[in-house]
Coordinates of C-alpha atoms in Angstrom, one line a residue:
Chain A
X3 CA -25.0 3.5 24.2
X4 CA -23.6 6.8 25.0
X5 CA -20.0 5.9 24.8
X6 CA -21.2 4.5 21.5
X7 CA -22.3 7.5 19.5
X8 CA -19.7 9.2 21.5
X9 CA -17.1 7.0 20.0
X10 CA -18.8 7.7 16.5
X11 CA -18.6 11.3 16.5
X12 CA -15.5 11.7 18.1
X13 CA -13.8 9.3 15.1
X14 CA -15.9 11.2 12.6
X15 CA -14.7 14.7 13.5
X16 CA -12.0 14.9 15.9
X17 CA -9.5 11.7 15.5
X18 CA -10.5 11.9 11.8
X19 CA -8.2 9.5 10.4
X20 CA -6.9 12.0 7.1
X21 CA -6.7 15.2 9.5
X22 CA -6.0 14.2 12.3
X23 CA -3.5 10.5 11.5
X24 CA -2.4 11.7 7.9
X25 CA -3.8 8.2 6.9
X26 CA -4.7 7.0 3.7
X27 CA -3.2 10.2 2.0
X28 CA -1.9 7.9 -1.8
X29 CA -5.6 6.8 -2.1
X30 CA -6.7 10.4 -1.0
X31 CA -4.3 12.6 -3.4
X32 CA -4.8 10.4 -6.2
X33 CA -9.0 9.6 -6.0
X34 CA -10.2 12.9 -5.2
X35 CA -10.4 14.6 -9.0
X36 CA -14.1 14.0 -8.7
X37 CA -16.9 13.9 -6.6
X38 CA -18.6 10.7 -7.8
X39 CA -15.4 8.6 -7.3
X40 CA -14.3 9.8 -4.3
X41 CA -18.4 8.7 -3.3
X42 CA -17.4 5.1 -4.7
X43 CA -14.4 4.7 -3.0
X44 CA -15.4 6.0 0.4
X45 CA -18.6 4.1 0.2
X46 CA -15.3 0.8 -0.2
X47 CA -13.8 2.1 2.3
X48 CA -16.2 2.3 5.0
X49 CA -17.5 -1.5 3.9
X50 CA -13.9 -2.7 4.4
X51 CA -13.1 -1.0 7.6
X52 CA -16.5 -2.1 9.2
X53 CA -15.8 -5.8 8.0
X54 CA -12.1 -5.6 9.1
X55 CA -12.0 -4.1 12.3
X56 CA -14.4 -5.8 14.4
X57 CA -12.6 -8.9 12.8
X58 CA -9.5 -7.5 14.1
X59 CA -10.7 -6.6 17.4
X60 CA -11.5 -10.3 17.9
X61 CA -8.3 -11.7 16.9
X62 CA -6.7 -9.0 19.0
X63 CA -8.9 -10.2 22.2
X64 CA -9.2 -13.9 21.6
X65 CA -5.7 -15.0 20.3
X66 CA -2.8 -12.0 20.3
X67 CA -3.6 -10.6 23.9
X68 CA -1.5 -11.4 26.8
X69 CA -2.6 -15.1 28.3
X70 CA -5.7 -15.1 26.0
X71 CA -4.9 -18.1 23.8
X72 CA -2.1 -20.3 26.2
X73 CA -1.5 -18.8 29.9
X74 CA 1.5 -17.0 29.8
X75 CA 1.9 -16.3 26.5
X76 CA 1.9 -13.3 24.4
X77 CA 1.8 -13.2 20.8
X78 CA 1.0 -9.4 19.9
X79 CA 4.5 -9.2 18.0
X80 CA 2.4 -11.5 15.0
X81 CA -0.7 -8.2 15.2
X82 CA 1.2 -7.2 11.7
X83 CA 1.2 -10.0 10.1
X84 CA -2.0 -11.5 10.9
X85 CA -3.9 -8.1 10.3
X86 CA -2.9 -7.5 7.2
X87 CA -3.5 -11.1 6.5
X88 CA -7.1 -10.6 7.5
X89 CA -7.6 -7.5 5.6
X90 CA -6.0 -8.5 2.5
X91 CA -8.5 -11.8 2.8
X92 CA -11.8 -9.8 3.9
X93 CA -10.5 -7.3 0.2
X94 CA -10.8 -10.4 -1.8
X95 CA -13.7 -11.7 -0.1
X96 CA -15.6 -8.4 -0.4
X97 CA -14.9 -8.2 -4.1
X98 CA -15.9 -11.7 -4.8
X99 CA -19.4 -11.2 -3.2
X100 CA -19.9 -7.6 -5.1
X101 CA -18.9 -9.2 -7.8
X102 CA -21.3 -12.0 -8.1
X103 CA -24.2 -9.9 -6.4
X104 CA -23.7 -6.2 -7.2
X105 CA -22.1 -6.0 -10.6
X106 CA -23.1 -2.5 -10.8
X107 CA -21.4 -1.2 -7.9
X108 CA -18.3 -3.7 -9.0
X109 CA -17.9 -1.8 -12.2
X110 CA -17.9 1.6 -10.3
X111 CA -15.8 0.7 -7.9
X112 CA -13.1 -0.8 -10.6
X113 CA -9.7 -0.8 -9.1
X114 CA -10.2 1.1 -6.0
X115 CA -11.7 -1.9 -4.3
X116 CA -8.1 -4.6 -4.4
X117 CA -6.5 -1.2 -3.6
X118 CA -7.9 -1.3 -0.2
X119 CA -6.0 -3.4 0.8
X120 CA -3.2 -1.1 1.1
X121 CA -4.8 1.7 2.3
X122 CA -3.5 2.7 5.6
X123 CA -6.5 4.1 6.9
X124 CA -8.0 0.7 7.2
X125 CA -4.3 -0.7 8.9
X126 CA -4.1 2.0 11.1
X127 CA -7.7 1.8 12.1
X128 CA -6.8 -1.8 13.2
X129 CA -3.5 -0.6 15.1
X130 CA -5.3 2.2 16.8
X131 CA -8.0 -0.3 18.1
X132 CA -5.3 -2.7 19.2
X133 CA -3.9 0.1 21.0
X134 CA -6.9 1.2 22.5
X135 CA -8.1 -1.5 24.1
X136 CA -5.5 -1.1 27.0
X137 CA -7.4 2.6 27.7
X138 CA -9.4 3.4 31.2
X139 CA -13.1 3.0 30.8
X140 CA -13.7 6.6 31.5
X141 CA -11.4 7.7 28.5
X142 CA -13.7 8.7 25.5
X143 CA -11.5 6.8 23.3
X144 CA -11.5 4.2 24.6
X145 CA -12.7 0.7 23.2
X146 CA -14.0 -1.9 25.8
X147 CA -16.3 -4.4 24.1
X148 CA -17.0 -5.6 20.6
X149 CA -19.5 -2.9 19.8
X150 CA -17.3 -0.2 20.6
X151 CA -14.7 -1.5 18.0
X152 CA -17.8 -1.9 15.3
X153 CA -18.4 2.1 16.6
X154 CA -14.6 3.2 15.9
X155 CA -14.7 1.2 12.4
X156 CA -18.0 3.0 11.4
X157 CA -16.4 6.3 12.7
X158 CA -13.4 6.3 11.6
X159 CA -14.5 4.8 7.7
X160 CA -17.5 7.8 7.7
X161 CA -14.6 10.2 8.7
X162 CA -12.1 9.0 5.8
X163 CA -15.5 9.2 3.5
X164 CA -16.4 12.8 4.6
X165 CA -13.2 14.0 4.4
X166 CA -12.3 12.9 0.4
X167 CA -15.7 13.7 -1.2
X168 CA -14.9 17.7 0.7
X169 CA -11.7 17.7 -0.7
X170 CA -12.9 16.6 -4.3
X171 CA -15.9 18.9 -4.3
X172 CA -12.7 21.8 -3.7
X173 CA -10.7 20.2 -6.1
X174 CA -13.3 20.4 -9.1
X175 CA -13.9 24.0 -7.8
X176 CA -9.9 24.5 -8.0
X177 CA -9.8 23.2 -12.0
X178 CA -11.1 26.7 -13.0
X179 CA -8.6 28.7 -10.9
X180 CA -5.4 30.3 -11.9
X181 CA -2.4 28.6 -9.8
X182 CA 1.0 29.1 -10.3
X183 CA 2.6 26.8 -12.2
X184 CA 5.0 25.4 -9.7
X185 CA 2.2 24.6 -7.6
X186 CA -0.2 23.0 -9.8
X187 CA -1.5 19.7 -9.0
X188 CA 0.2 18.1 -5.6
X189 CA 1.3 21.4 -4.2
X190 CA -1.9 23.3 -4.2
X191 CA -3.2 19.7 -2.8
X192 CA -1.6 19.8 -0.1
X193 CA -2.1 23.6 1.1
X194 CA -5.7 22.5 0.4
X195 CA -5.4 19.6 2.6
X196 CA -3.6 21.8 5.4
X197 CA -6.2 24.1 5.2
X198 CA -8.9 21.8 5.8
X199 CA -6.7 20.1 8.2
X200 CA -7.0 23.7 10.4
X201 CA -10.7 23.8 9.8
X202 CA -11.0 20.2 11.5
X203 CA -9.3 21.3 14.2
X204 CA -12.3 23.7 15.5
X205 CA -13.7 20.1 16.3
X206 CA -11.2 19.5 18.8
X207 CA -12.8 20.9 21.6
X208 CA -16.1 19.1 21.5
X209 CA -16.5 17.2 25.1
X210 CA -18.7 14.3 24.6
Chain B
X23 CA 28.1 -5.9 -16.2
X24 CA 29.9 -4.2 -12.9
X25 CA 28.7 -3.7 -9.2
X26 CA 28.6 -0.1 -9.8
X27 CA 27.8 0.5 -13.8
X28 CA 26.1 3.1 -15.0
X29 CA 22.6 2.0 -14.8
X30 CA 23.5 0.4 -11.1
X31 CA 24.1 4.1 -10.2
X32 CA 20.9 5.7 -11.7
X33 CA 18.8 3.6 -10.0
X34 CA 20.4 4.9 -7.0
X35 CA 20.3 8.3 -8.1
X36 CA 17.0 9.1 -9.4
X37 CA 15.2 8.6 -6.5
X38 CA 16.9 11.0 -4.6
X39 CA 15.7 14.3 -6.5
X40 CA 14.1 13.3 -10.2
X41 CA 11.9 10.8 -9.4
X42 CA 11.3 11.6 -5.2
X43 CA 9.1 9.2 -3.8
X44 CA 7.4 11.7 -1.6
X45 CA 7.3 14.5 -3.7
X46 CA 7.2 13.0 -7.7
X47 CA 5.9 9.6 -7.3
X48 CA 3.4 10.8 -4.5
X49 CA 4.3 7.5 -2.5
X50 CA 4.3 7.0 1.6
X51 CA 2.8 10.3 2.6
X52 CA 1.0 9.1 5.3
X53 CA 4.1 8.7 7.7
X54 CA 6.3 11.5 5.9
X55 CA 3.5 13.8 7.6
X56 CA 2.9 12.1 10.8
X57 CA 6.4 11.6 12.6
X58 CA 7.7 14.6 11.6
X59 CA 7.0 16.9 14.5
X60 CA 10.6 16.3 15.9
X61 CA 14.0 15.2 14.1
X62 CA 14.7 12.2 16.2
X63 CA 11.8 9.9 15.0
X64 CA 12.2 11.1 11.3
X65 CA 15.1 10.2 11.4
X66 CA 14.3 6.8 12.9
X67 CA 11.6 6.3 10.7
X68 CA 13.5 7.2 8.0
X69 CA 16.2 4.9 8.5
X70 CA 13.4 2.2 9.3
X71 CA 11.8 2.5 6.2
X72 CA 15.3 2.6 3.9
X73 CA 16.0 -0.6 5.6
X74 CA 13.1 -2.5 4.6
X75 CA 12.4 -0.8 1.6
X76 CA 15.8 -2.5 0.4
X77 CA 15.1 -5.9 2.1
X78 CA 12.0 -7.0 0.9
X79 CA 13.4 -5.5 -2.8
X80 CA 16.2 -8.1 -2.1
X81 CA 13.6 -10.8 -1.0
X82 CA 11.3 -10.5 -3.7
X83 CA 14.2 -10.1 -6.5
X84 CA 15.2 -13.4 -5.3
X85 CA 12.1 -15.0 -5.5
X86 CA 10.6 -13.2 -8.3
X87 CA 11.0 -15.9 -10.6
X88 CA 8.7 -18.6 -8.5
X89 CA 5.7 -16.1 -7.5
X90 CA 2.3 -16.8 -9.2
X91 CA 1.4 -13.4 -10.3
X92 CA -2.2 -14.1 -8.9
X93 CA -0.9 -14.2 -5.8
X94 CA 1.7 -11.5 -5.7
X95 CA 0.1 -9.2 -3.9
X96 CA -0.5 -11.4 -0.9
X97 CA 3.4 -12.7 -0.9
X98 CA 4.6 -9.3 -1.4
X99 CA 2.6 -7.9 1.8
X100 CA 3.6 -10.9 4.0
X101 CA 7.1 -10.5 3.3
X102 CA 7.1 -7.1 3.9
X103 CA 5.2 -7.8 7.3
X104 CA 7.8 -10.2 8.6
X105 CA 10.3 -7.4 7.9
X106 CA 8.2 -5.1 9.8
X107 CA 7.4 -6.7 12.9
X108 CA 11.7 -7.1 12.9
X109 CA 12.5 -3.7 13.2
X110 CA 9.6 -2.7 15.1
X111 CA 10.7 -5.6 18.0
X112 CA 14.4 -4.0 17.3
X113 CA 13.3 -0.9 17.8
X114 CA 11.2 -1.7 21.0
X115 CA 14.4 -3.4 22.7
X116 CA 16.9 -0.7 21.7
X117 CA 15.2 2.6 21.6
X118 CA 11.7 2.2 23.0
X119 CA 11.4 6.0 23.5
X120 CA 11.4 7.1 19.5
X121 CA 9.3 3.7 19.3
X122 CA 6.8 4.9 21.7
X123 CA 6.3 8.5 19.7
X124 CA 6.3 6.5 16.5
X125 CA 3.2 4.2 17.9
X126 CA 1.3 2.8 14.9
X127 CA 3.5 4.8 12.1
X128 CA 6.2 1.6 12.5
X129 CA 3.2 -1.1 11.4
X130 CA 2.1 1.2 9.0
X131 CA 5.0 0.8 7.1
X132 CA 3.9 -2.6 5.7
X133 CA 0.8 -0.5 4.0
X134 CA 3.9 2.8 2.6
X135 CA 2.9 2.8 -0.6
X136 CA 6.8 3.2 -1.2
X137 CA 7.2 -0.3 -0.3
X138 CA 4.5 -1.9 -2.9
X139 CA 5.4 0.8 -5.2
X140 CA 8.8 -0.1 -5.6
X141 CA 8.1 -4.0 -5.1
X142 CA 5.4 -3.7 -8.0
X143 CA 7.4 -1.6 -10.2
X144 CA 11.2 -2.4 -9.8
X145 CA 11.7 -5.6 -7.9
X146 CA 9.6 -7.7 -9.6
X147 CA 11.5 -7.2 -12.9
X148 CA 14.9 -6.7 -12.2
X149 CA 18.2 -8.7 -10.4
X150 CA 18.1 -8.3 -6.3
X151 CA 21.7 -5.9 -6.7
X152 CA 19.9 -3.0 -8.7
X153 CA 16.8 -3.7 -6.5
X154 CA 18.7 -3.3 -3.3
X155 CA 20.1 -0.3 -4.6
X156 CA 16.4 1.2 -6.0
X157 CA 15.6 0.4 -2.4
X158 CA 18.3 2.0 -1.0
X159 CA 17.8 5.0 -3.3
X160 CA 13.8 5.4 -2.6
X161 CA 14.5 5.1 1.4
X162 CA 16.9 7.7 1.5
X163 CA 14.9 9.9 -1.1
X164 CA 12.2 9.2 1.6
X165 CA 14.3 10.5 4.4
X166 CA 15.4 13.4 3.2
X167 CA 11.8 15.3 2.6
X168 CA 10.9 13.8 6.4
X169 CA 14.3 15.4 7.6
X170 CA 13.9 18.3 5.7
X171 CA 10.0 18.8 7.0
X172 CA 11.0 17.5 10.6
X173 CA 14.0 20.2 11.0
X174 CA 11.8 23.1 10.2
X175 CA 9.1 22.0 12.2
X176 CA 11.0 21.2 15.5
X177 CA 13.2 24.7 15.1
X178 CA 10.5 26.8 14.9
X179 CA 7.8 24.7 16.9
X180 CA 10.0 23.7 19.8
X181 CA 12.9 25.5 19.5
X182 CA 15.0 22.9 19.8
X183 CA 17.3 20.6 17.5
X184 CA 17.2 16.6 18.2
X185 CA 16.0 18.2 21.9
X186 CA 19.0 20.4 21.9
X187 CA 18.2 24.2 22.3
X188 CA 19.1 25.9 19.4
X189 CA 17.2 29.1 19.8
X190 CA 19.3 31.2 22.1
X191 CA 17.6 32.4 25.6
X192 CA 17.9 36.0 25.1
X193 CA 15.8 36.0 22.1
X194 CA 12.9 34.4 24.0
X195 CA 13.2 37.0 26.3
X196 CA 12.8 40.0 23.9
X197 CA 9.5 38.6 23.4
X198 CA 9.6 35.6 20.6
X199 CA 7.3 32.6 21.6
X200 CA 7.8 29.3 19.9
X201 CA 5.5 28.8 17.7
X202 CA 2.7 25.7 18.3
X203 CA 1.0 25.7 14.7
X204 CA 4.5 24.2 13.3
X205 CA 3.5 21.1 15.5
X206 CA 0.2 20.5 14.7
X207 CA -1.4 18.1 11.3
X208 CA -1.8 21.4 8.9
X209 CA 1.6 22.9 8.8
X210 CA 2.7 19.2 8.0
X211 CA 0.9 19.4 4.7
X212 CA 1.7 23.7 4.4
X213 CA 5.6 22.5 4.4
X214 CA 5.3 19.3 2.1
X215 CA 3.8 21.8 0.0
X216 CA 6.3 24.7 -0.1
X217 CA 9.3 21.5 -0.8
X218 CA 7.2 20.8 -3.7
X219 CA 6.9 24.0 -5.2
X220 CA 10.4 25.1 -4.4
X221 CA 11.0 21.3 -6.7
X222 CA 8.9 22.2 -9.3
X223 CA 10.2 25.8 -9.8
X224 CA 13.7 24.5 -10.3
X225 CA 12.8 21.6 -12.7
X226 CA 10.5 22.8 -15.0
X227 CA 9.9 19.3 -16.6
X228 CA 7.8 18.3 -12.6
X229 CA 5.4 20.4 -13.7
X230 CA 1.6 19.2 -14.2

């Protein structure tokens, strides 16, 4: 249980996945002009990684791991394929159901949801499991059982969520303010970014 | 209608300043951030990514005709996959030490938003020769901002040059210390930004 919420926080603030990984930066830049999107499409992506991961983990343990499937066979060179084959399934999958059962959230969610799929927080979530299952038990990243990897993917999606509805509340802030031309738009982005990158980085030293 | 005709050419061309994929199109951050802390594996990457990029333009040009456009999406992503897991084995038998640093950034490739950017956009429509050369064009338009970034930030963060010392030893001694900010996530996004605004101050039409 402890190595649980430890896993949590620790993907939350400290391995956050924009800050720390630089992942999922196209959907970040180009999502985050207002607050109430960048709620819909966190909200998506913490549903996907959740579904995906633990999905992932099980693949990983039960059919691409060394000797798991046939003795003496490994097939972790097929990881790419097959997890982004699950993730672009569980995308349609998830959309179908919203669809039918939530039309409201569909509607709000509009295009961000098939564009999921190519988010690379949710791929490098699944990567960063696969390579993390190989980790010592006492290492606080480390992801041992099934719940861990539900942990990680809860973590990691909160993390992606936190980080994109900060950077949109600064953004709408930043509408009123007088940039220099050069740097409108992307360039003041990114020194925003870096700058929240730095605050992030206080987290760093929290032992857990 | 020759090899290298005018329009061949641009779509070489425009990807390299005009219409950057990094800086203009806003495409494949994610990695142009992450592996840039030294030369050698932005370079690698770099190379990785021109290589595939102009593959799977080649692939899909070929095939374009014969892809359900329900379905693209899925065809375009496994495609690019295959290609992935190649140069990732490739690079694990030939140079497992830059593929070690790059860790999950090689898989990540199949989620660049260069490659479904371009796949979407220009393969889709066109004749695989001007695709391979878009793709060719992007990649290396790619490479350059991760060269540019990743030569700054191993100078003045390690003091080194593709591990060669390039800072001399007498100037450590009078006191200069490298410094460790230029390696870590922020001054990734501080540089991206300053390549942007130094763009968009030269060609006025960049700006937003």
């Amino acid at each position: 249980m402890e190595h649980f919420i430890s896993l949590i926080v620790r993907s939350i603030f400290v391995d956050n996945m924009v800050f720390a990984f630089f992942l999922g930066m196209c959907s970040y830049l180009a999502v985050s002009k207002s607050v109430k999107t960048a709620i819909g499409l966190g909200i998506a992506v913490v549903f996907v990684e959740v579904i995906t991961l633990p999905v992932n983990y099980l693949l990983q343990t039960a059919v691409l791991a060394n000797g798991a499937l046939v003795e003496g066979v490994d097939l972790t060179f097929l990881a790419f394929i097959l997890f982004i084959a699950v993730i672009a399934g569980i995308v349609q999958l998830v959309e179908m159901i919203v669809e039918r059962f939530a039309p409201a959230l569909y509607s709000q969610l509009g295009i961000f949801l098939p564009l999921i799929a190519v988010n690379c927080a949710i791929m490098g979530g699944s990567l960063f499991m696969q390579q993390r299952i190989g980790m010592e038990a006492n290492n606080p990243q480390a992801i041992l059982n099934f719940w861990d990897s539900v942990a990680y993917a809860l973590g990691s999606g909160i993390g992606w969520m936190v980080a994109i509805v900060l950077f949109a509340a600064v953004r709408e802030k930043m509408e009123y303010c007088n940039i220099p031309k050069p740097l409108r738009g992307l360039g003041i982005a990114f020194i925003t970014v870096g700058l929240m990158a730095m605050a992030f980085m206080c987290f760093s030293g929290i032992k857990m | 209608m020759g090899l290298f005709s005018k329009k061949n050419m641009e779509a070489l061309n425009t990807p390299l300043l005009k219409e950057n994929p990094v800086t203009v199109q806003v495409l494949g951050i994610c990695s142009a951030l992450a592996v840039t802390s030294k030369l050698a594996p932005a370079i690698v990457m770099g190379l990785s990514v021109t290589i595939i990029v102009a593959m799977a333009n080649v692939i899909i040009s070929l095939i374009r005709n014969t892809i359900p456009s329900r379905i693209r999406i899925i065809i375009q992503l496994v495609v690019v996959a295959a290609l992935v897991t190649l140069v990732s084995e490739v690079l694990k038998a030939f140079a497992y030490d830059v593929s070690v640093q790059l860790s999950v950034y090689v898989g990540l490739i199949i989620t660049n938003c260069i490659l479904m950017g371009r796949l979407e956009a220009f393969a889709m429509q066109n004749k695989p020769w001007p695709s391979f050369l878009d793709g060719i064009g992007n990649g290396l338009g790619y490479a350059m901002i991760l060269v540019i970034v990743a030569i700054v930030r191993e100078i003045f963060g390690s003091g080194t040059l593709l591990d060669f010392p390039v800072i001399p030893q007498c100037v450590y001694d009078a006191g200069y210390i490298n410094n460790g900010l230029m390696l870590m996530a922020p001054m990734a996004f501080f540089l991206i930004a300053i390549v942007i605004w130094v763009q968009r101050a030269k060609d006025k039409s960049l700006q937003e």
